[in-house]
XYZ file of C-alpha atoms in Angstrom:
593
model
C 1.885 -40.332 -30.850
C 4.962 -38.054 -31.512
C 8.381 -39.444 -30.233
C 9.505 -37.318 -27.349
C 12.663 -34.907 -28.306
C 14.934 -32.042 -27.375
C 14.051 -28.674 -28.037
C 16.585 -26.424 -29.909
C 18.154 -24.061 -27.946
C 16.308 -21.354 -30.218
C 13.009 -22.684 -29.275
C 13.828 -22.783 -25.727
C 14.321 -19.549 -25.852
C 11.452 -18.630 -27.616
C 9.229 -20.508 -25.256
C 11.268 -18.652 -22.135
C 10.623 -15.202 -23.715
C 7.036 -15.730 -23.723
C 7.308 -15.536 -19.600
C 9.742 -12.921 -19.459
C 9.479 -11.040 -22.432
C 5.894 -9.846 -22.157
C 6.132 -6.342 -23.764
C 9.015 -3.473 -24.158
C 8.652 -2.800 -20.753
C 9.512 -6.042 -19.525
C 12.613 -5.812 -21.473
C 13.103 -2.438 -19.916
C 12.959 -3.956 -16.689
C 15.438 -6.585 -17.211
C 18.214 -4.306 -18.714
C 17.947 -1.704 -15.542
C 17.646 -4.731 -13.239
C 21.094 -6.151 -14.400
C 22.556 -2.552 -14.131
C 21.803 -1.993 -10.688
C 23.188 -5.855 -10.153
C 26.634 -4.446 -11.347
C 27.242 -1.169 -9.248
C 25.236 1.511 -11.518
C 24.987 4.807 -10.216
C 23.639 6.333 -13.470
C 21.442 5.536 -16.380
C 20.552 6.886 -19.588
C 17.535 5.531 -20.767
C 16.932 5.880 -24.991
C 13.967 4.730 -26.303
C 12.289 5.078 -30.048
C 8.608 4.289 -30.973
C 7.732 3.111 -27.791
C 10.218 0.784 -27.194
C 9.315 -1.354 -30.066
C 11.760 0.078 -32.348
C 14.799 0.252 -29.786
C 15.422 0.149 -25.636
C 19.044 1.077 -25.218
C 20.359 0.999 -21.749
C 24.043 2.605 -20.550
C 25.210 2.312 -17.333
C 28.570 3.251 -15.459
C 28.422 -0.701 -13.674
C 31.291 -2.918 -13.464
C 31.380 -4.196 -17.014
C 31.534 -7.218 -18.424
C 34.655 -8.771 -19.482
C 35.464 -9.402 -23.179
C 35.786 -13.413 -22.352
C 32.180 -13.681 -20.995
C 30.259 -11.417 -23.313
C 29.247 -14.822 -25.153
C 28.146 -16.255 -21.799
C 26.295 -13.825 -20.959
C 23.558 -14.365 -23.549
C 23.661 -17.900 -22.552
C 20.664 -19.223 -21.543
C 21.041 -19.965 -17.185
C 24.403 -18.684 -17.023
C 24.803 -15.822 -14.403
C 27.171 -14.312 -11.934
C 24.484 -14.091 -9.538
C 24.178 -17.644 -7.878
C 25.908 -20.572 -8.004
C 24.690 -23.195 -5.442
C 20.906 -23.536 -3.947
C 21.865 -22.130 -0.984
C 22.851 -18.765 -3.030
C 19.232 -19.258 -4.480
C 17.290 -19.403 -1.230
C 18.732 -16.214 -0.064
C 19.597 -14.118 -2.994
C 19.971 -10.646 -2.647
C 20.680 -9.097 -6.104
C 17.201 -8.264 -8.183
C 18.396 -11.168 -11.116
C 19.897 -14.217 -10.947
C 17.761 -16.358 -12.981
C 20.518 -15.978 -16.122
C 17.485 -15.962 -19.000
C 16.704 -12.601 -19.733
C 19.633 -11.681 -22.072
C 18.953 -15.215 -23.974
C 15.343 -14.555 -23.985
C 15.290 -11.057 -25.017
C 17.900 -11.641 -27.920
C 15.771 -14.295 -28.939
C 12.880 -11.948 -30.458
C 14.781 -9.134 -31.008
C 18.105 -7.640 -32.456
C 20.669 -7.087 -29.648
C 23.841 -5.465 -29.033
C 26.054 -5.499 -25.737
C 29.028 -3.380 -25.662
C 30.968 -3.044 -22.286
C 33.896 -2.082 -20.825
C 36.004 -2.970 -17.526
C 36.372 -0.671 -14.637
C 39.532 -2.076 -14.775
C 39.707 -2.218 -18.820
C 41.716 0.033 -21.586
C 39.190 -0.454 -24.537
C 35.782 -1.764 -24.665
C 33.828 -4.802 -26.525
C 30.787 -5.610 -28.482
C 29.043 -8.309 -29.468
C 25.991 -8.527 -31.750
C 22.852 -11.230 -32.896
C 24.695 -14.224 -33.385
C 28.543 -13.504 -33.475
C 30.569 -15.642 -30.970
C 33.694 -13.425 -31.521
C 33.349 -10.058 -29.671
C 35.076 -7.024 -31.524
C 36.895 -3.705 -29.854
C 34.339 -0.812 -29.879
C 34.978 2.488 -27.953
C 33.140 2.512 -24.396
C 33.687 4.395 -20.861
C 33.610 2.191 -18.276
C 30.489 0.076 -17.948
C 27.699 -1.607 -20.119
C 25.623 -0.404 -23.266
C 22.727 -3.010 -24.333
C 20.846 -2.056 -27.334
C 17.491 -3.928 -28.087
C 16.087 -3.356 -31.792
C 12.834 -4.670 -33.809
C 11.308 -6.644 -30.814
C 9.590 -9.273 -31.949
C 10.495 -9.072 -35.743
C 10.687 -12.777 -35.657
C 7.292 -13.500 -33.923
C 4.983 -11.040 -35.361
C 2.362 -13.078 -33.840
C 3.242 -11.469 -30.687
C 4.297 -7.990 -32.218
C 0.252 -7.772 -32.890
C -0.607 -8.095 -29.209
C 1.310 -4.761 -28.573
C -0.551 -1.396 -27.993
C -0.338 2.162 -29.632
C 2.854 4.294 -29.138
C 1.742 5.969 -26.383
C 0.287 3.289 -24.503
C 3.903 0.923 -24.281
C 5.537 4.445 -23.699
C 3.147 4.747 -20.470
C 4.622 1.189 -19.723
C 7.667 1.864 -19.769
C 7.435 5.059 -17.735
C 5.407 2.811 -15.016
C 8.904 0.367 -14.688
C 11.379 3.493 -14.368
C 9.274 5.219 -11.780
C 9.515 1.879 -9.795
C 13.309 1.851 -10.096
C 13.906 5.336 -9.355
C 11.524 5.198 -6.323
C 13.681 1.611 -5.444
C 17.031 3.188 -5.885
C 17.384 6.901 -4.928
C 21.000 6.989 -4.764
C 20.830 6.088 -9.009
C 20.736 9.033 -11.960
C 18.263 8.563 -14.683
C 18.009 9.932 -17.733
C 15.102 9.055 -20.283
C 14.962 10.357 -23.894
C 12.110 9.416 -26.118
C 12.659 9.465 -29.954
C 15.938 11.687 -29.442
C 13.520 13.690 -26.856
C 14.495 14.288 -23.258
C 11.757 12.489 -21.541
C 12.641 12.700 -17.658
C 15.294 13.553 -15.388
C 15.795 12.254 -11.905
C 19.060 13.477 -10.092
C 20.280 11.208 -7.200
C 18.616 11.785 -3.684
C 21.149 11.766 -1.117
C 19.267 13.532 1.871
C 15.710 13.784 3.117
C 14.658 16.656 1.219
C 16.358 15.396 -1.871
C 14.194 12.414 -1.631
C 11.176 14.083 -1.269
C 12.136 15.933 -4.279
C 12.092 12.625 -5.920
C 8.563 11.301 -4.393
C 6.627 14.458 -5.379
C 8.235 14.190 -8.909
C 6.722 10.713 -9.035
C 3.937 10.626 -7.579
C 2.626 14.367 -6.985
C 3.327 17.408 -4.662
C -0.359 16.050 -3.593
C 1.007 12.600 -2.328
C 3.650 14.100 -0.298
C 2.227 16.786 1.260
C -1.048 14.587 2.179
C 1.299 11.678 3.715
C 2.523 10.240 6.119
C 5.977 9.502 7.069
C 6.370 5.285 8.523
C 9.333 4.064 9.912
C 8.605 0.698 11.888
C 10.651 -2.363 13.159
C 10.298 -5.336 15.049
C 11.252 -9.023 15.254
C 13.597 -8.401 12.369
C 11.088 -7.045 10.141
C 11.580 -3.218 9.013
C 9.075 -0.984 7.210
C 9.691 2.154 5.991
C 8.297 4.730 3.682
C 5.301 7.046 2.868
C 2.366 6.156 3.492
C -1.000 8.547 1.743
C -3.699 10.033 4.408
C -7.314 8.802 3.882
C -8.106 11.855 2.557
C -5.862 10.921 -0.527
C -7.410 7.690 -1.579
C -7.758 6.996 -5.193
C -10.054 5.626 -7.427
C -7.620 2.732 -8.822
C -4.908 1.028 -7.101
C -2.480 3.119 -9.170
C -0.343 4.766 -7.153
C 0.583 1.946 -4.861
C 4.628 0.735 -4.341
C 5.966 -2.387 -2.720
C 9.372 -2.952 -2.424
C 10.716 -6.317 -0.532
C 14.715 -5.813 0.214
C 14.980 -3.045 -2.777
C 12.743 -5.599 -5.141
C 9.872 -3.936 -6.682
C 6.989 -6.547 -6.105
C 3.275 -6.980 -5.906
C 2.168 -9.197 -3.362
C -1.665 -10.007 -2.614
C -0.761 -10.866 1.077
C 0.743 -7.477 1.590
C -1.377 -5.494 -0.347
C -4.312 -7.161 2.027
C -2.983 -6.389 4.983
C -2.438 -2.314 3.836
C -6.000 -2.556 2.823
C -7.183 -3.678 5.664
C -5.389 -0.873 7.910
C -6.723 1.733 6.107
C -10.299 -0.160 6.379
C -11.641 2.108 8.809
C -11.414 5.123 6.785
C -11.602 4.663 3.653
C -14.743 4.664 1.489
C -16.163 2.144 -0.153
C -14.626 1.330 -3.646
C -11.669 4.169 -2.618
C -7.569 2.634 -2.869
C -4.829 4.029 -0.799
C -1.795 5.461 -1.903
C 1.879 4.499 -0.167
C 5.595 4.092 -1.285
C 6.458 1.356 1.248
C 9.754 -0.811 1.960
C 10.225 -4.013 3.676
C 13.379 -5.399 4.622
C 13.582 -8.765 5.906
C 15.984 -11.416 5.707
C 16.831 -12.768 2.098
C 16.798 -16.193 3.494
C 12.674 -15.691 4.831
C 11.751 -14.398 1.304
C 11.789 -17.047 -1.669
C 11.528 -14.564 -4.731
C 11.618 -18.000 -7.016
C 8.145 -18.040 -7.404
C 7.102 -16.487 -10.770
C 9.517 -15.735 -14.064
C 9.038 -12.336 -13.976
C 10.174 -11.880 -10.394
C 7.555 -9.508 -9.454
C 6.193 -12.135 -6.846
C 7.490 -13.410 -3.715
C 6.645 -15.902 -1.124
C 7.525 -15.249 3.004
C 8.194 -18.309 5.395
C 6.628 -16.073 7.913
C 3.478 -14.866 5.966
C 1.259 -14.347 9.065
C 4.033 -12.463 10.808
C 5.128 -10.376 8.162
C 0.833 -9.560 7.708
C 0.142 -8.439 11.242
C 3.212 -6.651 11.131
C 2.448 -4.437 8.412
C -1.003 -3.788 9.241
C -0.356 -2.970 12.988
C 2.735 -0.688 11.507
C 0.146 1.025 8.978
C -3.094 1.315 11.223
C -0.957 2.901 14.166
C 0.777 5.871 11.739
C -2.876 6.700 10.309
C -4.379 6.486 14.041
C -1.486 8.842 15.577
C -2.422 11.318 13.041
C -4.018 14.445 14.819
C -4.612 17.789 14.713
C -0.557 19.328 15.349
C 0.631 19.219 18.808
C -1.661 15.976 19.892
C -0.071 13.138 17.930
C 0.039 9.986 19.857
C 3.893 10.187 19.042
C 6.657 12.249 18.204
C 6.357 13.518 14.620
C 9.008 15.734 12.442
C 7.576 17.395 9.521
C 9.284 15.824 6.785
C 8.848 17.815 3.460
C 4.651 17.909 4.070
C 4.813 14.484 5.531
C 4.492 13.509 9.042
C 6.531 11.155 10.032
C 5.131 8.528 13.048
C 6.521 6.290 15.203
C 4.835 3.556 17.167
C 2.081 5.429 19.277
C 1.071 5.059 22.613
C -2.014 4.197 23.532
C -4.300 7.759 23.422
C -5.917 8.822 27.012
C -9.174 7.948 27.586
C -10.940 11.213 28.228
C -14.460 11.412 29.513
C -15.744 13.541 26.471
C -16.969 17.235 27.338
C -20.352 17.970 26.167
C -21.045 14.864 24.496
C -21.528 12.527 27.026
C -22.336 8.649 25.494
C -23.495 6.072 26.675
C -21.298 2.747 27.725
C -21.361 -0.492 25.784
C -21.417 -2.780 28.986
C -21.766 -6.688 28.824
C -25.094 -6.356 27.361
C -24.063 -4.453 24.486
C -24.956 -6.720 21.865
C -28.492 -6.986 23.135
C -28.851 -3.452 24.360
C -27.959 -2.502 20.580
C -31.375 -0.527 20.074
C -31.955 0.599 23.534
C -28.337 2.288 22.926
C -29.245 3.742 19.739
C -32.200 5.703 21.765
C -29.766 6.944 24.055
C -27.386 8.732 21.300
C -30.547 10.439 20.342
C -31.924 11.424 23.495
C -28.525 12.394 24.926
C -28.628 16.392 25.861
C -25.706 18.715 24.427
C -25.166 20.096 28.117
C -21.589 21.378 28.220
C -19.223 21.879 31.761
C -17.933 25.522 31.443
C -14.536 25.248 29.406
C -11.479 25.317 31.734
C -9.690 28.640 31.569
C -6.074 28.121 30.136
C -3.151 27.937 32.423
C -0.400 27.194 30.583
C -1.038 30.075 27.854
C -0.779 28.050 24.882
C -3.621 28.066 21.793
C -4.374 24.576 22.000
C -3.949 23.064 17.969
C -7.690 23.472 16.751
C -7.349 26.382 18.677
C -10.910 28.103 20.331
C -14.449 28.257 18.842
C -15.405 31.544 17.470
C -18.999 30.705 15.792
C -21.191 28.456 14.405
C -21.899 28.566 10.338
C -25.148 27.808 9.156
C -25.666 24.896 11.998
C -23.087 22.984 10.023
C -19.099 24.142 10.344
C -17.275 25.430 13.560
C -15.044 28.563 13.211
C -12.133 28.618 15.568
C -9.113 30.059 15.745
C -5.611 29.034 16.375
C -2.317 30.225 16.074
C -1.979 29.363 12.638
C -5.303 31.443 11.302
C -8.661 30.109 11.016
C -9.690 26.078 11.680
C -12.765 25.242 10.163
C -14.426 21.993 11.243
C -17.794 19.487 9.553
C -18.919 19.173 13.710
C -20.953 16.049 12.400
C -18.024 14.164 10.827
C -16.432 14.829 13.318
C -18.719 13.953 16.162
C -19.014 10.975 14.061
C -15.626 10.025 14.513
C -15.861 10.770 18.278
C -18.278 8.365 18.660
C -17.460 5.197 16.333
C -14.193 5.478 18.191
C -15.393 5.430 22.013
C -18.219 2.679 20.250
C -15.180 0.866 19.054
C -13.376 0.545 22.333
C -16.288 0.255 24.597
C -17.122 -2.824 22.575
C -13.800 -4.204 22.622
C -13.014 -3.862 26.290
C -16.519 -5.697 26.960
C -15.801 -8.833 25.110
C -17.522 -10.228 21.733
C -21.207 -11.241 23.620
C -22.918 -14.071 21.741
C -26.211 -14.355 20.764
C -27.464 -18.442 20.471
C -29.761 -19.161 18.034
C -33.161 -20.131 18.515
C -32.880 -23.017 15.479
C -28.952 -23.537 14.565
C -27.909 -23.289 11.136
C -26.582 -26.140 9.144
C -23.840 -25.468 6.252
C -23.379 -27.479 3.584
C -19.317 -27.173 3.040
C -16.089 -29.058 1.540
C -14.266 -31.324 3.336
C -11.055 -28.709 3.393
C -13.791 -26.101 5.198
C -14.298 -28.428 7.415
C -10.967 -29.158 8.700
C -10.523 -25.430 8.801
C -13.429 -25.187 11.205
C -11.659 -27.861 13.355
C -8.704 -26.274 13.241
C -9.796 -22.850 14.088
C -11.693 -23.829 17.040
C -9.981 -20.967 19.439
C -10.206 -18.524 16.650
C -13.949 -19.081 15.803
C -14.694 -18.498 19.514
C -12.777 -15.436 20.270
C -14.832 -13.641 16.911
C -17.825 -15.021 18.854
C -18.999 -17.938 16.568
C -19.987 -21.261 17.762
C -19.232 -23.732 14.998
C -19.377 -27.963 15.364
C -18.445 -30.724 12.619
C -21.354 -32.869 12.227
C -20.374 -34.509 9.011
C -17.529 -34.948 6.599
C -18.799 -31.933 5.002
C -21.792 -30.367 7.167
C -21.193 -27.696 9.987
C -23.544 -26.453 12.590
C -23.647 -23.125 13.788
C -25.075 -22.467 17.635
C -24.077 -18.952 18.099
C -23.100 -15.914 16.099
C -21.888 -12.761 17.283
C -24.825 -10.473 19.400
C -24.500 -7.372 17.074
C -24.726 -9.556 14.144
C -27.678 -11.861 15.544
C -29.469 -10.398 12.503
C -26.949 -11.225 10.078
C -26.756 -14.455 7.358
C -25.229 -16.876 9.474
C -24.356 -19.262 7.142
C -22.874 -16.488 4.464
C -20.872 -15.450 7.700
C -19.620 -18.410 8.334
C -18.754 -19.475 4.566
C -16.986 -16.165 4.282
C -14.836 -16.510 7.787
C -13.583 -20.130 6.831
C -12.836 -18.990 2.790
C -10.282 -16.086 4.875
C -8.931 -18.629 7.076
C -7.874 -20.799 4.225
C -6.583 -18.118 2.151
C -5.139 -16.116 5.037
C -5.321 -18.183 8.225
C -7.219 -15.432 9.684
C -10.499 -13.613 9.632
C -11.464 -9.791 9.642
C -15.071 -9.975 8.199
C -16.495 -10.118 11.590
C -14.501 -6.785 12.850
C -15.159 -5.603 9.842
C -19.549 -6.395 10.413
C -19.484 -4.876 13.734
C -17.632 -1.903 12.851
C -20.264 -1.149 9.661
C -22.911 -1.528 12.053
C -21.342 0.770 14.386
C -20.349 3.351 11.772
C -24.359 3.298 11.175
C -25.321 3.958 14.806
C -22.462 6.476 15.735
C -23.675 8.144 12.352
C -27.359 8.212 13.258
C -26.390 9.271 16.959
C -23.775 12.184 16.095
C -25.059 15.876 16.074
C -26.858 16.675 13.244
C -26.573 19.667 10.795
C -28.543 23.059 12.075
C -28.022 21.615 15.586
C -27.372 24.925 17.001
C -24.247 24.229 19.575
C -22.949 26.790 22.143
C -19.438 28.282 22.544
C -18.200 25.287 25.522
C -19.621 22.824 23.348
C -18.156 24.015 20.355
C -14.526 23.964 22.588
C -15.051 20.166 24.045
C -15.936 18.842 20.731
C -12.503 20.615 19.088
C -11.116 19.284 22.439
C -12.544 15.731 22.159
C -10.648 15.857 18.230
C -7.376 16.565 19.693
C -7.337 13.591 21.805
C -9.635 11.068 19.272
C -7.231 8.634 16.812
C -7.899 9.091 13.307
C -10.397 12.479 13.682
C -8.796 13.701 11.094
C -11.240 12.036 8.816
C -14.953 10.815 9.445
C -15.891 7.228 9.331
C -16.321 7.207 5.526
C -12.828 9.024 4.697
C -14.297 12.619 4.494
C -12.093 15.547 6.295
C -13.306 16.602 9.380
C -10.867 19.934 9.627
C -8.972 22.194 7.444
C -6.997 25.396 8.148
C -6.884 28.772 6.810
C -3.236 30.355 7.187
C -2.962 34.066 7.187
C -1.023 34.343 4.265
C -3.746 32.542 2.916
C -6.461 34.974 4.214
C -4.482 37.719 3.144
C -4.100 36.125 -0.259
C -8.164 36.123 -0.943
C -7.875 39.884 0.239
C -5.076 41.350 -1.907
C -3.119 42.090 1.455
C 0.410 43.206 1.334
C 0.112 44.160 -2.725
């Protein structure tokens, strides 16, 4: 067996680079994270052959003075921390002092800086220990050259031009959409590449977002701004209607740090459950701000993960903040809170609670106690149920109400209204749909989860760590309606499942409820069962295509919209309503030419 030994500080190096240094992106990231450390307010960006030939970074920061230019390719040396306490509640986006060592380790780099405070710059180069006067404004040029001409091992791994360039794009979009106070400016083989002017002001930032992400994102978001118990969110966040097909367009930022968190991410996912299709991703530009000392960002080299103290409280947080802004949105004029149009985004506060409305034409029946076990029975009903409208109340006040009044039916499938904008068009069945799954919803809720024994219980085969979950959980278990009992070290019993789901695998049920409460020390997949099933039946029960509809009917169901959360989509993330302007109308008619 080989005698244990020291590594060579150029091995060390080598073997840090490997977690940091993962492609010229990475590097990329490193260089802009140390300029926003000292002060930047702009950046020019050059890059050649994707990167792989040279990253050079200039900034107008602080500098570095000429007697710690050697230090600051050091391996762990940094201005950031200096104690653990600094660690456990660092604020700047490094501090871990290896990227400089690591990236100069595979690479040929050059640092030149200058003072604020300085009358001539320095530079310092591979392996000198000297530095040597070079011209420089204030601030700090880094210039990385021939990555990985020492390992071409790990030069092989890297992908076509284009492909690092799209990398490297990816890491200044996150910075620019982290920092909108910063000027960027990208060139690509000598090549202006992008151009991103400081944001000072609301529009100015929303300037910035569409350039990012799309005039589409913006003008199809909405606008969150949410605090409590010390925990702040902020930012856009996309309508359901904008979901994409990969989780592409989708930014986290912890206290300015760009991150990607799994717990997070779940928790946006499962706010937008309810509207989303199947397979679809949703789009946001969010911002958390908590306190440093709650968020350990030691968890991973490359920084991009953290770690909360208050995980579970940070989770419902951000889902209540996110499932409240998409419920509020409605048709203009009924959102559930004040909202400011805010360059095509709305922007939402916490809404109230929406008034329950006995619903005008559409009359449905009520869950009840019994609505578990009344499931079919209540199926007939929706089908049965006559379209018999009250006579629409005249108007007092003399305002068009937002969807405005029906004007026809179209081929037994849209509504035509009009409002004061121009012509509403609306799918009645989505949204009847929506309607319905949301009065379904509540009634279901206010009644209590009924529970259905079974006629033989169900015995699980499990680990001993599900086990002790199951203990744990007890409360939990019963308020989603299950009935689960230890009978072994590793064998549970279930007595009772939810009534809706009386039909469902009970033991896949259960294994799935205990693997979230381990991973997440809670448990949607019931609420997420029951509302599936009652997306089917308010689907099945809503009006159906060619169902000819009179005027009233057509008026309560646009009326019913106005007051419904989320109608602005159906229950699988279709729209249920779009407008036609005038100018719009008078566009498809040549007017005013």
């Amino acid at each position: 067996m080989s005698a244990i030994r020291v590594l060579s500080s150029a091995l060390a190096n080598q073997i840090a680079a490997g977690e940091v240094v993962e492609r010229p992106a990475s590097v990329l990231k490193e260089l802009l994270e140390n300029s926003l450390d000292a002060g930047a307010h702009k950046l020019e960006i050059d890059l050649d052959q994707g990167g792989v030939k040279r990253i050079q970074v200039r900034d107008d920061g602080c500098g570095v003075p000429r007697e710690e230019l050697a230090l600051a390719l050091a391996r762990h040396a940094t201005s950031k921390i200096a104690s653990l306490e600094d660690l456990e509640q660092v604020a700047t986006l490094g501090f871990r002092g290896e990227a400089l060592a690591s990236i100069a380790s595979v690479s040929r780099l050059q640092i030149t800086s200058r003072e604020t405070t300085g009358d001539s710059g320095w530079c310092l180069q591979g392996e000198a220990v000297e530095p040597r006067p070079a011209p420089h404004p204030p601030g700090t040029t880094i210039s990385v050259e021939d990555l990985f001409y020492n390992t071409p091992a790990r030069r092989k791994f890297l992908r076509t031009e284009r492909t690092e360039l799209g990398h490297l794009e990816e890491v200044v979009r996150r910075l620019a959409l982290s920092r909108f106070d910063v000027d960027i400016q990208v060139r690509h083989n000598g090549k202006p590449l992008s151009s991103l002017r400081p944001a000072s002001d609301d529009g100015s930032r929303g300037n910035r977002i569409a350039a990012i992400c799309g005039s589409g994102f913006l003008d199809q978001s909405v606008r969150l701004e949410c605090e409590r118990a010390g925990v702040m969110a902020w930012g856009w966040i996309g309508l359901p209607t904008y979901s994409r097909g990969q989780p592409d367009q989708q930014y986290l930022y912890v206290n300015g740090r760009m991150v990607r968190d799994r717990m997070v991410s779940h928790a946006v996912r499962n706010a937008y459950r309810d509207v989303l299709y199947h397979g679809r991703h949703p789009a946001y530009v969010l911002y958390l701000e908590v306190d440093p000392a709650q968020v350990d960002v030691n968890v991973h080299p490359s920084k991009q993960e953290v770690r909360f103290r208050e995980s579970r409280q940070v989770y419902d947080f951000l889902r209540h903040a996110v499932e409240q802004a998409i419920a509020g949105v409605r048709p203009a004029g009924t959102m559930a809170a004040p909202v400011s149009m805010e360059q095509g985004g709305l922007q939402v506060a916490e809404p109230a609670p929406a008034p329950r409305q006995q619903p005008m034409g559409f009359p449905i029946a009520g869950a009840g106690a019994g609505y578990g076990l009344q499931q079919r029975a209540f199926y007939d009903t929706l089908q049965r149920t006559p379209m018999d409208a009250a006579p629409l109340p005249e108007d007092t006040t003399g305002e068009t109400p937002p969807l405005g009044f029906a004007l026809a039916q179209l081929q037994g499938i849209y509504i035509l209204a009009e409002n004061a904008n121009g012509l509403v068009l609306v799918d009645m069945h989505a949204a009847h749909e929506r309607i319905t799954y949301e009065r379904m919803k509540k009634d279901y809720a206010d009644a209590c989860v009924v529970r259905q024994p079974l006629l033989v219980p169900t015995h699980v085969a499990v680990s001993e760590r599900e086990v002790q979950a199951a203990e744990r959980h007890q409360e939990l278990l019963g308020q989603l309606g299950l009935s689960v009992e230890p009978l072994g070290p590793q064998l549970l019993v279930v007595r009772e499942v939810p009534a809706l789901l009386r039909h469902a695998d009970a033991e896949q049920l259960v294994r799935d409820v205990l693997a979230d409460l381990l991973e997440h020390g809670d448990s949607e997949r019931i609420e997420a069962q029951v509302e599936d099933l009652l997306r089917e039946i308010a689907c099945h029960g809503s009006v159906r295509a060619n169902r000819q509809l009179t005027i009233a009917e057509m008026n309560a169901l646009l009326r019913d919209m106005e007051q419904t959360e989320r109608s602005g989509q159906c229950n699988h993330g279709r729209p249920t309503w779009t407008v036609l302007g005038l100018q719009e109308l008078d566009a498809l008619f040549l007017r005013g030419r």
